mmCIF file of C-alpha atoms in Angstrom:
data_model
loop_
_atom_site.group_PDB
_atom_site.id
_atom_site.type_symbol
_atom_site.label_atom_id
_atom_site.label_comp_id
_atom_site.label_asym_id
_atom_site.label_seq_id
_atom_site.Cartn_x
_atom_site.Cartn_y
_atom_site.Cartn_z
ATOM 1 C CA UNK A 1 12.131 -22.289 -12.143
ATOM 2 C CA UNK A 2 15.101 -19.851 -11.749
ATOM 3 C CA UNK A 3 17.053 -18.477 -14.605
ATOM 4 C CA UNK A 4 19.084 -21.724 -14.877
ATOM 5 C CA UNK A 5 16.591 -23.754 -16.817
ATOM 6 C CA UNK A 6 12.842 -24.434 -17.518
ATOM 7 C CA UNK A 7 10.619 -22.119 -19.139
ATOM 8 C CA UNK A 8 11.840 -19.010 -17.371
ATOM 9 C CA UNK A 9 15.462 -19.841 -18.427
ATOM 10 C CA UNK A 10 14.465 -20.440 -21.981
ATOM 11 C CA UNK A 11 12.447 -17.025 -22.322
ATOM 12 C CA UNK A 12 15.272 -15.163 -20.429
ATOM 13 C CA UNK A 13 17.866 -16.575 -22.627
ATOM 14 C CA UNK A 14 16.027 -15.892 -25.775
ATOM 15 C CA UNK A 15 15.221 -19.675 -26.343
ATOM 16 C CA UNK A 16 12.113 -21.709 -25.876
ATOM 17 C CA UNK A 17 8.552 -21.127 -27.161
ATOM 18 C CA UNK A 18 7.375 -18.019 -25.418
ATOM 19 C CA UNK A 19 4.055 -18.488 -27.023
ATOM 20 C CA UNK A 20 3.776 -21.828 -25.071
ATOM 21 C CA UNK A 21 3.326 -20.206 -21.644
ATOM 22 C CA UNK A 22 -0.269 -19.957 -21.742
ATOM 23 C CA UNK A 23 -0.617 -23.520 -22.949
ATOM 24 C CA UNK A 24 2.037 -24.801 -20.416
ATOM 25 C CA UNK A 25 0.717 -23.089 -17.360
ATOM 26 C CA UNK A 26 -2.873 -22.394 -18.021
ATOM 27 C CA UNK A 27 -4.865 -18.949 -17.785
ATOM 28 C CA UNK A 28 -4.738 -18.828 -13.983
ATOM 29 C CA UNK A 29 -0.933 -18.858 -13.717
ATOM 30 C CA UNK A 30 -0.530 -16.607 -16.712
ATOM 31 C CA UNK A 31 -2.899 -14.024 -15.011
ATOM 32 C CA UNK A 32 -0.923 -14.467 -11.727
ATOM 33 C CA UNK A 33 2.434 -13.919 -13.646
ATOM 34 C CA UNK A 34 0.970 -10.869 -15.485
ATOM 35 C CA UNK A 35 -0.195 -9.322 -12.107
ATOM 36 C CA UNK A 36 3.429 -9.799 -10.423
ATOM 37 C CA UNK A 37 4.677 -8.194 -13.667
ATOM 38 C CA UNK A 38 2.597 -5.087 -13.651
ATOM 39 C CA UNK A 39 2.695 -4.526 -10.217
ATOM 40 C CA UNK A 40 6.405 -5.119 -9.532
ATOM 41 C CA UNK A 41 7.438 -3.067 -12.733
ATOM 42 C CA UNK A 42 4.919 -0.460 -12.552
ATOM 43 C CA UNK A 43 3.516 -1.184 -16.006
ATOM 44 C CA UNK A 44 7.070 -1.804 -17.295
ATOM 45 C CA UNK A 45 8.258 1.947 -16.536
ATOM 46 C CA UNK A 46 9.950 1.211 -13.135
ATOM 47 C CA UNK A 47 12.633 -1.374 -12.166
ATOM 48 C CA UNK A 48 12.349 -3.950 -15.110
ATOM 49 C CA UNK A 49 14.702 -6.774 -16.169
ATOM 50 C CA UNK A 50 15.069 -8.374 -19.572
ATOM 51 C CA UNK A 51 13.274 -11.423 -18.053
ATOM 52 C CA UNK A 52 10.469 -9.189 -17.023
ATOM 53 C CA UNK A 53 9.974 -7.605 -20.675
ATOM 54 C CA UNK A 54 10.426 -11.121 -22.200
ATOM 55 C CA UNK A 55 7.704 -12.545 -20.148
ATOM 56 C CA UNK A 56 5.430 -9.530 -20.480
ATOM 57 C CA UNK A 57 5.765 -9.862 -24.424
ATOM 58 C CA UNK A 58 5.110 -13.560 -24.121
ATOM 59 C CA UNK A 59 1.642 -13.201 -22.291
ATOM 60 C CA UNK A 60 0.698 -10.169 -24.277
ATOM 61 C CA UNK A 61 1.239 -7.438 -21.491
ATOM 62 C CA UNK A 62 4.211 -5.685 -23.537
ATOM 63 C CA UNK A 63 3.963 -4.424 -26.962
ATOM 64 C CA UNK A 64 6.769 -2.727 -28.752
ATOM 65 C CA UNK A 65 8.428 -1.745 -25.364
ATOM 66 C CA UNK A 66 5.084 -0.418 -23.947
ATOM 67 C CA UNK A 67 2.645 -1.832 -21.668
ATOM 68 C CA UNK A 68 -0.546 -3.054 -23.754
ATOM 69 C CA UNK A 69 -3.996 -1.893 -23.189
ATOM 70 C CA UNK A 70 -4.601 -5.383 -21.476
ATOM 71 C CA UNK A 71 -1.848 -4.606 -18.892
ATOM 72 C CA UNK A 72 -3.061 -1.199 -18.115
ATOM 73 C CA UNK A 73 -6.419 -2.768 -17.655
ATOM 74 C CA UNK A 74 -5.142 -5.319 -15.388
ATOM 75 C CA UNK A 75 -3.152 -2.818 -13.383
ATOM 76 C CA UNK A 76 -6.341 -0.835 -12.990
ATOM 77 C CA UNK A 77 -8.156 -3.661 -11.694
ATOM 78 C CA UNK A 78 -5.311 -4.523 -9.136
ATOM 79 C CA UNK A 79 -4.972 -1.215 -7.910
ATOM 80 C CA UNK A 80 -8.751 -0.899 -7.116
ATOM 81 C CA UNK A 81 -8.626 -4.333 -5.575
ATOM 82 C CA UNK A 82 -5.729 -3.256 -3.267
ATOM 83 C CA UNK A 83 -7.693 -0.081 -2.118
ATOM 84 C CA UNK A 84 -10.782 -1.798 -1.528
ATOM 85 C CA UNK A 85 -10.927 -2.503 2.338
ATOM 86 C CA UNK A 86 -14.901 -1.977 2.805
ATOM 87 C CA UNK A 87 -15.137 -5.846 3.767
ATOM 88 C CA UNK A 88 -12.209 -5.847 6.247
ATOM 89 C CA UNK A 89 -12.621 -5.506 10.126
ATOM 90 C CA UNK A 90 -10.579 -2.588 11.709
ATOM 91 C CA UNK A 91 -8.063 -4.822 12.806
ATOM 92 C CA UNK A 92 -7.722 -6.241 9.216
ATOM 93 C CA UNK A 93 -7.484 -2.862 7.696
ATOM 94 C CA UNK A 94 -4.512 -2.218 10.189
ATOM 95 C CA UNK A 95 -2.696 -5.427 9.543
ATOM 96 C CA UNK A 96 -3.042 -5.253 5.746
ATOM 97 C CA UNK A 97 -0.031 -3.076 5.132
ATOM 98 C CA UNK A 98 1.912 -2.904 8.440
ATOM 99 C CA UNK A 99 5.452 -2.468 9.674
ATOM 100 C CA UNK A 100 7.091 -2.499 12.903
ATOM 101 C CA UNK A 101 10.184 -0.573 13.890
ATOM 102 C CA UNK A 102 12.542 -0.440 16.791
ATOM 103 C CA UNK A 103 12.424 -2.599 20.134
ATOM 104 C CA UNK A 104 10.919 -2.189 23.461
ATOM 105 C CA UNK A 105 10.041 1.351 24.403
ATOM 106 C CA UNK A 106 11.357 2.657 21.172
ATOM 107 C CA UNK A 107 9.203 0.349 19.034
ATOM 108 C CA UNK A 108 6.430 1.819 17.012
ATOM 109 C CA UNK A 109 4.167 0.553 14.174
ATOM 110 C CA UNK A 110 3.098 2.160 11.071
ATOM 111 C CA UNK A 111 0.056 0.995 9.138
ATOM 112 C CA UNK A 112 -1.226 2.327 5.898
ATOM 113 C CA UNK A 113 -5.016 2.120 5.214
ATOM 114 C CA UNK A 114 -6.631 3.174 2.067
ATOM 115 C CA UNK A 115 -9.560 5.202 3.206
ATOM 116 C CA UNK A 116 -10.362 8.347 5.113
ATOM 117 C CA UNK A 117 -11.004 8.415 8.678
ATOM 118 C CA UNK A 118 -14.741 9.523 7.937
ATOM 119 C CA UNK A 119 -15.284 6.507 5.951
ATOM 120 C CA UNK A 120 -13.351 4.257 8.553
ATOM 121 C CA UNK A 121 -15.566 5.648 11.265
ATOM 122 C CA UNK A 122 -18.858 5.162 9.424
ATOM 123 C CA UNK A 123 -18.048 1.636 8.804
ATOM 124 C CA UNK A 124 -16.660 0.926 12.576
ATOM 125 C CA UNK A 125 -17.702 3.428 15.037
ATOM 126 C CA UNK A 126 -15.293 1.631 17.342
ATOM 127 C CA UNK A 127 -12.283 2.207 15.173
ATOM 128 C CA UNK A 128 -10.457 4.213 17.998
ATOM 129 C CA UNK A 129 -10.496 1.340 20.310
ATOM 130 C CA UNK A 130 -9.550 -1.074 17.632
ATOM 131 C CA UNK A 131 -6.364 0.999 16.957
ATOM 132 C CA UNK A 132 -5.573 1.061 20.690
ATOM 133 C CA UNK A 133 -6.236 -2.750 21.002
ATOM 134 C CA UNK A 134 -4.035 -3.247 17.824
ATOM 135 C CA UNK A 135 -1.063 -1.469 19.352
ATOM 136 C CA UNK A 136 -1.688 -3.475 22.372
ATOM 137 C CA UNK A 137 -1.325 -6.882 20.653
ATOM 138 C CA UNK A 138 1.648 -5.644 18.744
ATOM 139 C CA UNK A 139 3.346 -4.556 22.114
ATOM 140 C CA UNK A 140 4.073 -1.138 20.756
ATOM 141 C CA UNK A 141 3.671 2.152 22.624
ATOM 142 C CA UNK A 142 3.104 4.233 19.403
ATOM 143 C CA UNK A 143 0.945 3.488 16.265
ATOM 144 C CA UNK A 144 0.903 5.790 13.299
ATOM 145 C CA UNK A 145 -1.881 5.143 10.850
ATOM 146 C CA UNK A 146 -1.557 6.876 7.394
ATOM 147 C CA UNK A 147 -4.875 7.021 5.627
ATOM 148 C CA UNK A 148 -4.687 7.535 1.992
ATOM 149 C CA UNK A 149 -7.667 8.274 -0.041
ATOM 150 C CA UNK A 150 -9.159 10.522 -2.911
ATOM 151 C CA UNK A 151 -11.589 13.223 -2.006
ATOM 152 C CA UNK A 152 -14.894 14.046 -3.587
ATOM 153 C CA UNK A 153 -13.328 16.431 -5.798
ATOM 154 C CA UNK A 154 -10.869 13.833 -7.091
ATOM 155 C CA UNK A 155 -7.748 15.230 -5.027
ATOM 156 C CA UNK A 156 -5.429 12.812 -3.454
ATOM 157 C CA UNK A 157 -5.418 13.307 0.350
ATOM 158 C CA UNK A 158 -3.622 11.751 3.440
ATOM 159 C CA UNK A 159 -4.485 11.870 7.191
ATOM 160 C CA UNK A 160 -2.371 10.626 9.902
ATOM 161 C CA UNK A 161 -3.730 8.984 13.026
ATOM 162 C CA UNK A 162 -1.516 9.008 16.185
ATOM 163 C CA UNK A 163 -2.117 6.765 18.940
ATOM 164 C CA UNK A 164 0.138 6.001 22.179
ATOM 165 C CA UNK A 165 -0.222 4.549 25.206
ATOM 166 C CA UNK A 166 2.293 7.139 26.629
ATOM 167 C CA UNK A 167 0.617 10.715 27.120
ATOM 168 C CA UNK A 168 4.036 12.163 26.932
ATOM 169 C CA UNK A 169 5.162 10.515 23.932
ATOM 170 C CA UNK A 170 1.687 11.273 22.171
ATOM 171 C CA UNK A 171 1.952 15.086 22.956
ATOM 172 C CA UNK A 172 5.560 15.118 21.780
ATOM 173 C CA UNK A 173 4.906 13.228 18.545
ATOM 174 C CA UNK A 174 1.848 15.507 17.817
ATOM 175 C CA UNK A 175 3.767 18.771 18.656
ATOM 176 C CA UNK A 176 6.589 17.810 16.318
ATOM 177 C CA UNK A 177 3.950 16.918 13.590
ATOM 178 C CA UNK A 178 2.130 20.090 13.902
ATOM 179 C CA UNK A 179 5.318 22.164 13.662
ATOM 180 C CA UNK A 180 5.535 24.826 10.952
ATOM 181 C CA UNK A 181 7.984 22.841 8.782
ATOM 182 C CA UNK A 182 5.586 19.972 7.831
ATOM 183 C CA UNK A 183 2.758 21.832 6.037
ATOM 184 C CA UNK A 184 5.321 23.533 3.997
ATOM 185 C CA UNK A 185 7.163 20.275 3.153
ATOM 186 C CA UNK A 186 3.909 18.670 2.204
ATOM 187 C CA UNK A 187 2.655 21.402 0.170
ATOM 188 C CA UNK A 188 6.161 21.450 -1.719
ATOM 189 C CA UNK A 189 5.814 17.825 -2.615
ATOM 190 C CA UNK A 190 2.258 17.901 -3.616
ATOM 191 C CA UNK A 191 1.563 14.872 -1.445
ATOM 192 C CA UNK A 192 -1.723 16.217 -0.221
ATOM 193 C CA UNK A 193 -2.804 17.464 3.328
ATOM 194 C CA UNK A 194 -1.766 16.192 6.541
ATOM 195 C CA UNK A 195 -4.424 16.101 9.339
ATOM 196 C CA UNK A 196 -3.933 14.881 12.732
ATOM 197 C CA UNK A 197 -6.573 13.046 14.964
ATOM 198 C CA UNK A 198 -5.689 12.337 18.805
ATOM 199 C CA UNK A 199 -6.968 9.151 19.520
#
């Protein structure tokens, strides 16, 4: 329920029996609530409300204002699960974290896929045609796919795949991304390397 009543209202307002949450809802719902709390608040270090803190304390995810070991363990499990795309098809990988921007000829899509292009290619040798088919289904002339992964040395890396049905648009986009300003910006922010693949 919202802040006006029920268990959440009681917790947020300082009333009610916070220890009864597990008994009232069961372990499954408490685990789901805990998952939402640790992800949305980034282990209670990001944007965090008084209600978030009260609920975190009630289910043992917050101890003395800091995330408990249980909460940190849950965050690790969720992060690994979110990045595991080994069982997904190429289309599912692209759909998992996809945003569309603009309209008509100016429309483009951005997908984030948590693996390297080498791993993706090993799993699906037809990945390039799948990216093209995905863009066609979405009706966008440009699809950017940001690949994020940790390399063998433990360093965070990024690769960018650029696909377009418009050859001129593809060349303009790649020429812009290969410009001298971009490597310096990426190096300065410590975000890893940007690699281009023409599809």
